[in-house]
Coordinates of C-alpha atoms and ligand atoms in Angstrom, one line a residue:
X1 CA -16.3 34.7 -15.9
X2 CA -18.2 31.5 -16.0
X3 CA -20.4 30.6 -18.5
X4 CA -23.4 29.7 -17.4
X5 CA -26.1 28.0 -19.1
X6 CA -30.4 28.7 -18.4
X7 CA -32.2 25.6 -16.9
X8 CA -35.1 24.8 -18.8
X9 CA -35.2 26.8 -21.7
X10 CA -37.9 25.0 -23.3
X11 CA -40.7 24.6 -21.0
X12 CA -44.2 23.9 -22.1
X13 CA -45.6 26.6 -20.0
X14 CA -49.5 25.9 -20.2
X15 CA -50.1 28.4 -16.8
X16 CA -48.8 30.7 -14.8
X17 CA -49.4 31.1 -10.8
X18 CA -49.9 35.0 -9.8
X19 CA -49.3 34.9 -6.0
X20 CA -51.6 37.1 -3.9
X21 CA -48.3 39.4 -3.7
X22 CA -48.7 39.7 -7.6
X23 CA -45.6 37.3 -8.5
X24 CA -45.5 35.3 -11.0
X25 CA -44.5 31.7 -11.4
X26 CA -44.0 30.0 -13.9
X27 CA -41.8 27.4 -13.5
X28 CA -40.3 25.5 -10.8
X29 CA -36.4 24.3 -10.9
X30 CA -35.9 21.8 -8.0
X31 CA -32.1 20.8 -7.6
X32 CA -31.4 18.0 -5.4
X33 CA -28.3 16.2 -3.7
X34 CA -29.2 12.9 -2.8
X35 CA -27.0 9.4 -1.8
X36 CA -30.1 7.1 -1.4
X37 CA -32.9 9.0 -2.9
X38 CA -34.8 10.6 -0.4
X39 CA -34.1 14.2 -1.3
X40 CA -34.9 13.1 -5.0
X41 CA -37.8 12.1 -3.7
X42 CA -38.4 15.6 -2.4
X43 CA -37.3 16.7 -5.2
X44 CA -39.9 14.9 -7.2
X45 CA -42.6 15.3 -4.7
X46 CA -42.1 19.8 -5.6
X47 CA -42.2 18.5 -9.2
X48 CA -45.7 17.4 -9.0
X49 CA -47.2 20.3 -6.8
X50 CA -45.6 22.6 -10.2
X51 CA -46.9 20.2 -12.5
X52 CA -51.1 19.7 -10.8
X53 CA -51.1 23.4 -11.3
X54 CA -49.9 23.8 -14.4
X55 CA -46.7 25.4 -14.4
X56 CA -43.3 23.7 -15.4
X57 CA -41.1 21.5 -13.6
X58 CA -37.0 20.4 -14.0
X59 CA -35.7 18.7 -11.8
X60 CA -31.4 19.3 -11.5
X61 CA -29.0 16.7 -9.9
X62 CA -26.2 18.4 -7.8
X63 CA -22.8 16.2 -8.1
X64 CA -19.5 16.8 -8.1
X65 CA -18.4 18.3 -11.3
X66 CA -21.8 19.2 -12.5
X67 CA -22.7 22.4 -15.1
X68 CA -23.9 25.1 -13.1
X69 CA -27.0 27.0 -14.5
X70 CA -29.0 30.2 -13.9
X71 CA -32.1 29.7 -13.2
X72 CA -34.8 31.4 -15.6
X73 CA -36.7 34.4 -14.4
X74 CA -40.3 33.7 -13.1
X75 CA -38.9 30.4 -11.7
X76 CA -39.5 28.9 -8.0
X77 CA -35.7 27.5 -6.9
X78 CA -36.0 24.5 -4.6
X79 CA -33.1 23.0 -2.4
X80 CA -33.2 19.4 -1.2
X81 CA -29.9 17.6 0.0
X82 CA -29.3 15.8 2.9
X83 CA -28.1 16.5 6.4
X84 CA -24.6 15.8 7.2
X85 CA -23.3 16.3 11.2
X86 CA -26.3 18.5 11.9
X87 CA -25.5 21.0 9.0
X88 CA -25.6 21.1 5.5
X89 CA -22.9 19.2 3.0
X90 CA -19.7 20.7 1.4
X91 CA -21.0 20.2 -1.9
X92 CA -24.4 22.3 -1.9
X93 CA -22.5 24.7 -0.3
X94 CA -20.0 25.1 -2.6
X95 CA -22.0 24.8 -5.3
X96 CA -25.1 27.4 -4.2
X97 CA -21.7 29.8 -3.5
X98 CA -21.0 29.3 -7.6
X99 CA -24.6 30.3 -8.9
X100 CA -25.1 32.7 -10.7
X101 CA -26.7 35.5 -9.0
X102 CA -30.3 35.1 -8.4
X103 CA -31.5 38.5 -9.4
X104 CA -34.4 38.2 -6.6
X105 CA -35.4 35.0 -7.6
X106 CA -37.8 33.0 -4.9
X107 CA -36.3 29.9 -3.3
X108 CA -37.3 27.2 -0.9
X109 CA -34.7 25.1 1.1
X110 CA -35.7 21.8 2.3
X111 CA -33.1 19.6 4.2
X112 CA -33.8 16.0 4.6
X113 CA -32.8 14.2 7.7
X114 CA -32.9 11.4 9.8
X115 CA -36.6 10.0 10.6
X116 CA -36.7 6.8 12.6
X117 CA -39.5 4.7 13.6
X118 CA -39.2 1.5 16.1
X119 CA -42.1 -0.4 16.8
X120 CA -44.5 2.4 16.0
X121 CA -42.5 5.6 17.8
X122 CA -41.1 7.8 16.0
X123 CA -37.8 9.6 16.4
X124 CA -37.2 13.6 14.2
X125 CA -33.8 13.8 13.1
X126 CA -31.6 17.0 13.6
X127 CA -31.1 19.2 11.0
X128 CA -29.2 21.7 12.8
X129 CA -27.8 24.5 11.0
X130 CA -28.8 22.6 7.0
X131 CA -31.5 24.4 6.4
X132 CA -30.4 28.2 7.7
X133 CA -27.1 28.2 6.5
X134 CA -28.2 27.1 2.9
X135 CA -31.0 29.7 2.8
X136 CA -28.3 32.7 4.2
X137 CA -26.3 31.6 1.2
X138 CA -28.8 31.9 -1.2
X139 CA -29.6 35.5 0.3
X140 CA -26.0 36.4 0.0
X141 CA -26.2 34.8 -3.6
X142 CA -29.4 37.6 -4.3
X143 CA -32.3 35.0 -3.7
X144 CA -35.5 35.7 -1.7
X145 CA -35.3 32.5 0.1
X146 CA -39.4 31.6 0.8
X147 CA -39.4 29.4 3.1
X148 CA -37.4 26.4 5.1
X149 CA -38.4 23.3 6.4
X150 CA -36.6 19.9 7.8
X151 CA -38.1 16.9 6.2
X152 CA -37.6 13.8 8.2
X153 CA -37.1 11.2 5.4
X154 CA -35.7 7.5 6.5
X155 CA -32.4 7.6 8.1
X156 CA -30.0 6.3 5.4
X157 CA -26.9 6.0 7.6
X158 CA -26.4 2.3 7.6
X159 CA -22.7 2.3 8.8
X160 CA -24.3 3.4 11.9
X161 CA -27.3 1.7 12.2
X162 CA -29.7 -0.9 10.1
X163 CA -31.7 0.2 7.6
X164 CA -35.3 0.7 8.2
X165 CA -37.8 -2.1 7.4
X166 CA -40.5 -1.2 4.3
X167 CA -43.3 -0.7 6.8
X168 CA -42.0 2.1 8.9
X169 CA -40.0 3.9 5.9
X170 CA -43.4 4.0 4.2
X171 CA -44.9 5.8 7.6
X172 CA -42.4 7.8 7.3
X173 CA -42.4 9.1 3.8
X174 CA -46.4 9.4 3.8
X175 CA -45.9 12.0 7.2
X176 CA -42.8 14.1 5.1
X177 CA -44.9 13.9 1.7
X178 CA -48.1 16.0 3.0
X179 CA -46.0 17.9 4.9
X180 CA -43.7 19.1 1.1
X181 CA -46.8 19.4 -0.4
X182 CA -48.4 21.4 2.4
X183 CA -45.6 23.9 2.1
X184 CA -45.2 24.3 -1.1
X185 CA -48.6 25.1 -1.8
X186 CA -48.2 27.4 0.9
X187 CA -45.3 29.2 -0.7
X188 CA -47.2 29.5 -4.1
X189 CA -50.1 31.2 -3.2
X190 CA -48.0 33.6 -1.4
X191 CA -47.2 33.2 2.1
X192 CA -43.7 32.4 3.6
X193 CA -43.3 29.4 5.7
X194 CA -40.1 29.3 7.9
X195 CA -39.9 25.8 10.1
X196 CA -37.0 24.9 12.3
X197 CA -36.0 27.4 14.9
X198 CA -35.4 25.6 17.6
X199 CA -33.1 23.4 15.6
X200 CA -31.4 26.0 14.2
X201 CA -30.6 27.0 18.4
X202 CA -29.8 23.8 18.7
X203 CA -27.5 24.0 15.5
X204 CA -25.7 27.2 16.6
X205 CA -24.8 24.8 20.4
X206 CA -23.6 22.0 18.3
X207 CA -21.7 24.7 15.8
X208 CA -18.5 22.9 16.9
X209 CA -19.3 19.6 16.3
X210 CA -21.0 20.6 12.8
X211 CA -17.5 22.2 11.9
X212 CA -15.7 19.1 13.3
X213 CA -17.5 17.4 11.0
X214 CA -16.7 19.1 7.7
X215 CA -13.1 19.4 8.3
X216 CA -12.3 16.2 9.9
X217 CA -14.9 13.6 10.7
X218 CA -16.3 13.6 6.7
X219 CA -12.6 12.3 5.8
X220 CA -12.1 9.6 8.5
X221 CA -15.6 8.6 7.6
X222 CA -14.4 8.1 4.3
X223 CA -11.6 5.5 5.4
X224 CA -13.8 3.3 7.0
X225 CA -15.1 1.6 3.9
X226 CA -14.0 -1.4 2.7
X227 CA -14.9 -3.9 0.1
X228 CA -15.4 -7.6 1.9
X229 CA -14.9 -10.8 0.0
X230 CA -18.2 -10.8 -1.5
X231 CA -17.2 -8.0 -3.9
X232 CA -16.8 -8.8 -7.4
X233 CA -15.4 -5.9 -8.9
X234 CA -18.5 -4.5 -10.9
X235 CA -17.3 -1.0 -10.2
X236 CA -21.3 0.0 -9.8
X237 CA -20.0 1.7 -6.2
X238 CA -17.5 4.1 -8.3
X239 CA -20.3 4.7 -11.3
X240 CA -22.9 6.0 -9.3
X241 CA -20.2 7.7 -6.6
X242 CA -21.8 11.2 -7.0
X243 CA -18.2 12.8 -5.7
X244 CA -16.5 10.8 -7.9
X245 CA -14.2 9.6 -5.0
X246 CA -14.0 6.1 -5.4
X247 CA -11.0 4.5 -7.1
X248 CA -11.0 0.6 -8.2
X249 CA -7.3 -0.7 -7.5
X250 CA -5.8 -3.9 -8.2
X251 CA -6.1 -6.6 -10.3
X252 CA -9.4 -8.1 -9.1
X253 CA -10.6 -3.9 -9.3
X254 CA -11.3 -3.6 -5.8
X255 CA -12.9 0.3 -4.5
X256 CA -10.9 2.8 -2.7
X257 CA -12.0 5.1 -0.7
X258 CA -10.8 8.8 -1.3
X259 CA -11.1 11.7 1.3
X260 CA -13.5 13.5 -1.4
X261 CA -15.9 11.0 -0.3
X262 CA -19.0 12.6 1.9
X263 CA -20.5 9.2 3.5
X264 CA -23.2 9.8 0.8
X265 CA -24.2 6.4 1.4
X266 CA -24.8 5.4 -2.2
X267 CA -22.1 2.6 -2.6
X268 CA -22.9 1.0 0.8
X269 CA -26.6 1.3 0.0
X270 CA -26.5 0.0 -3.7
X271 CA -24.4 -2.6 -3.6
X272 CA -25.4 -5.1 -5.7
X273 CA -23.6 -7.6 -3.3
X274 CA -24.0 -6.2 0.0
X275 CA -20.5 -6.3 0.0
X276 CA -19.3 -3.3 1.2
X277 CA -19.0 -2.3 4.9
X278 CA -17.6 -0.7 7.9
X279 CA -16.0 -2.1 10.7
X280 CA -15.1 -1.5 14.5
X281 CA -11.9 -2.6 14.8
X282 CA -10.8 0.0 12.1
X283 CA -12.7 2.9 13.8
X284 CA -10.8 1.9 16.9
X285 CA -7.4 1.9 14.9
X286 CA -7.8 5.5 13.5
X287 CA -9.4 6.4 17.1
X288 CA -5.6 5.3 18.5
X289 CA -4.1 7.0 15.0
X290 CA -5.6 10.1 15.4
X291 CA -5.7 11.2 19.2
X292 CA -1.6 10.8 19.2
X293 CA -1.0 14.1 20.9
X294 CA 1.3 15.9 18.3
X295 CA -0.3 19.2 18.9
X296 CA 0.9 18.7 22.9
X297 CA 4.3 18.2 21.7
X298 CA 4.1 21.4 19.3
X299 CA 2.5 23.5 22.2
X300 CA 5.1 22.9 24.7
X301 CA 7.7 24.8 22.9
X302 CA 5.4 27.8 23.7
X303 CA 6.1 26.8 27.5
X304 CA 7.0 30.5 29.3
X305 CA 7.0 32.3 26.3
X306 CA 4.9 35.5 25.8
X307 CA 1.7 35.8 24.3
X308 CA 2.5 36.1 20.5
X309 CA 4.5 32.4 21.0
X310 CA 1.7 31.0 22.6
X311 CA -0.7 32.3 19.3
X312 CA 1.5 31.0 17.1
X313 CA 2.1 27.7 18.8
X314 CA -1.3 27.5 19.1
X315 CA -1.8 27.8 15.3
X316 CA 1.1 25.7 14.5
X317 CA -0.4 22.7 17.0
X318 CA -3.4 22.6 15.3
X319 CA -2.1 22.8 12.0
X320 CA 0.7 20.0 12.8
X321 CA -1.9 18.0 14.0
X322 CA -4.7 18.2 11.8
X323 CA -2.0 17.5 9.4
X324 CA -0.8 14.4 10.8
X325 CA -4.1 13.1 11.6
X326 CA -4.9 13.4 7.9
X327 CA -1.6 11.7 6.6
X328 CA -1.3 9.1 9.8
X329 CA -5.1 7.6 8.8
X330 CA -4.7 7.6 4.6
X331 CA -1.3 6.0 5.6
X332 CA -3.4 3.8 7.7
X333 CA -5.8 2.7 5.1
X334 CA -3.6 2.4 2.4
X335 CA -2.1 -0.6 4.6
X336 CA -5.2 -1.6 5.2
X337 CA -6.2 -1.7 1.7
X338 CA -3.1 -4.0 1.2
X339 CA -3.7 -6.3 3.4
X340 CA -7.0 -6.6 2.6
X341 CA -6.2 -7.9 -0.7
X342 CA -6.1 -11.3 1.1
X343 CA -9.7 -12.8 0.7
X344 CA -9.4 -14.5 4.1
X345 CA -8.6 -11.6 5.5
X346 CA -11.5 -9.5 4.1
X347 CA -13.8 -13.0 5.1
X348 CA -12.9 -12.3 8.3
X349 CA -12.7 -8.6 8.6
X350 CA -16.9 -9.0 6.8
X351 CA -18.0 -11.3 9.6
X352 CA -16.5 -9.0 12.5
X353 CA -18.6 -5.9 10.9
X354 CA -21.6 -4.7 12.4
X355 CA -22.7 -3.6 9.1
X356 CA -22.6 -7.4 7.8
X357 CA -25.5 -7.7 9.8
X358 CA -27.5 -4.7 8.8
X359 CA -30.4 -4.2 6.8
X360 CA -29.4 -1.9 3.9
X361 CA -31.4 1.4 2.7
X362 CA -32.4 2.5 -1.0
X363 CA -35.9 5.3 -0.8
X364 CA -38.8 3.6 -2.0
X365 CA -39.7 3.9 -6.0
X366 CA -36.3 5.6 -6.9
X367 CA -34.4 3.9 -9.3
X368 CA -30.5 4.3 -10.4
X369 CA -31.0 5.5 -13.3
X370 CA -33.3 8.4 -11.5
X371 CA -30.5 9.5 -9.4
X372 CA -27.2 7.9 -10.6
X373 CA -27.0 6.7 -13.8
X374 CA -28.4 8.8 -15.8
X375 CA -26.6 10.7 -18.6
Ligands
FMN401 C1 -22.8 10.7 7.2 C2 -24.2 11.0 7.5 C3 -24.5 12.0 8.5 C4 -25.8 12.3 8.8 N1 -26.0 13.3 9.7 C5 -27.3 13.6 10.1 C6 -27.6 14.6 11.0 O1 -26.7 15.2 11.6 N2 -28.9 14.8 11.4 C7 -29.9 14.1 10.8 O2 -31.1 14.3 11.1 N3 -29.7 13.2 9.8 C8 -28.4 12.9 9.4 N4 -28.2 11.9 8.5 C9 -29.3 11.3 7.8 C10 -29.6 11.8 6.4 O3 -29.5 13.2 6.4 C11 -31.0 11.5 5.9 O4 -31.2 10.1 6.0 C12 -31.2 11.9 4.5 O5 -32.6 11.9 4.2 C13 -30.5 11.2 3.4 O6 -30.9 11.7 2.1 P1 -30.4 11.2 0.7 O7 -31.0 9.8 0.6 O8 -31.0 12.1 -0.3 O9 -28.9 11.2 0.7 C14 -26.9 11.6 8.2 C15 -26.6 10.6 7.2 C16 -25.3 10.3 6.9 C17 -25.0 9.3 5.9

């Protein structure tokens, strides 16, 4: 059994909320996954509703390695992380699967994604499947999920695309902020507030991609980092790596990318340099790396063979090449890695980056040591 410890013991509890259903709050627990800040800021955002009406607030940080707790009866349990490949990330999943059980307790799910604004349009992003699939496991887990809602925060992914300037973040993050608010103080006088259905349709269609995503995009994602010559080995990126899936190698202490990494965005974001990027010409390497057909070759030993052959070929070809596509692309970037211990190469390699010339993206009023630093 694990032991598990209570959130918040010691609450000042001036104030309880009695819902028009007759339950009681008393305190609200909001755990949050964040890479740049923006479902902190969520986080925060639930804080202060619990806080104007009296009742208690924690907030929890969800990382890699992190205590688990239960949390205390007569608590509101709020879930803000980030969307990932239009579903929810491998580690709140894992870790809402390792709670304790909820015992009935309410809880709210709140996904942030992708909000972008150019030149005064505005663009939702696509939760998908993040917000449903969190609230089922919290159901399974024995919680009485409230309510779920999309919040379209800034789009943080800056290997893809330059960050957003102050002005429209700010639009942004006003529209989201009534609209947490709104809902929360919906859910604590009593009524449930479910958001999101057509993007949960639109989640179930792109179910595929979603699971492409977890089991193999995530990790080539994570290989397409590297540290240009600006870096000076401050080993901030691996500090605040809330995975812990950075390593610094070498003697000048240059980061390494692991597959634990989720494309969090911290390191690129935080840099104190701006030093660490992405580039084309590697996604075009592990594009040729990874679409060698090995499964074809596996498959056509099933040629003419009966049914059970074919199933297990099948299986095999998948396995063989999921395997290889793994091994082939860390092979790949350990080289990589090697040659990029030349600081004319990793000039070079900076200047041919998109990212170089990218704006980068931290959420507004967060600092480190809200969301990474602290003890
Ligand atoms: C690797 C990666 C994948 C993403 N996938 C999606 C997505 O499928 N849909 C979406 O709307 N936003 C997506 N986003 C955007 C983030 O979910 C969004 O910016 C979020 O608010 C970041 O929150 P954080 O700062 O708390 O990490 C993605 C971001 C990254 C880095």
């Amino acid at each position: 059994m694990q032991d598990f410890y209570i959130f918040a013991k010691n609450f000042h509890i001036n104030k309880a909320i009695i819902r028009r259903d007759g339950y009681i709050y008393q305190s609200l627990i909001a755990f949050f996954m964040t890479g740049t800040g923006n479902s902190y800021t969520v986080a925060r955002w639930c804080a202060q509703v619990a806080e104007t009406t009296g009742i208690g607030s924690q907030l929890v940080q969800i990382k890699a390695g992190e205590k688990r707790g239960a949390v205390p009866s007569r608590s509101l349990a709020v879930f803000t992380y980030p969307t990932h490949g239009f579903t929810a990330p491998w580690l709140i999943m894992k870790y809402i699967w390792c709670l304790p059980n909820g015992r009935n307790l309410h809880a709210i799910v709140l996904p942030t994604r992708a909000g972008i604004r150019i030149k005064g349009a505005f663009f939702p992003g696509l939760e998908g499947t993040a917000g449903y699939l969190i609230a089922f496991l919290l159901w399974l887990r024995g919680y009485h999920v409230q309510g779920v809602m999309g919040v379209d925060m800034p789009s943080n992914w800056t290997a893809l695309h330059w960050g957003l300037s102050k002005q429209n973040a700010a639009v942004i993050i006003e529209m989201a902020q009534s609209k947490v608010k709104g809902m929360l103080q919906t859910v604590l006088a009593g009524n449930k507030h479910y958001d999101g259905m057509v993007q949960l349709l639109v989640g179930i269609a792109l179910a595929k991609v979603s699971l492409m995503y977890l089991i193999m995009a995530q990790f080539i994602l994570a290989k397409l980092f590297f540290a240009s010559d600006k870096c000076n080995g401050c080993s901030l990126c691996q500090s605040i790596c809330p995975k812990k899936a950075l390593k610094m190698v070498g003697r000048q202490g240059r980061p390494y990318w692991t597959f634990s990494c989720d494309s969090c965005m911290a390191c690129m974001n935080y840099c104190p340099q701006k030093a660490i990027e992405v580039s084309p010409f590697i996604i075009t390497l592990f594009y040729y790396i990874a679409t060698v057909p090995v499964f074809a070759y596996a498959m056509s030993y099933a040629a003419g063979g009966d049914a059970l052959q074919w199933g297990i070929s099948l299986g095999l070809g998948f396995g063989i090449q999921y395997g290889y596509t793994l091994a082939a692309i860390a092979l790949a970037y350990g080289l990589l890695h090697v040659a990029l211990g030349s600081r004319i190469i990793r000039a070079i390699a900076a200047k041919l980056s998109h990212t170089h010339y990218f704006r980068r993206y931290q959420a507004s009023n967060v600092s480190l040591k809200d969301i990474h630093l602290h003890k």
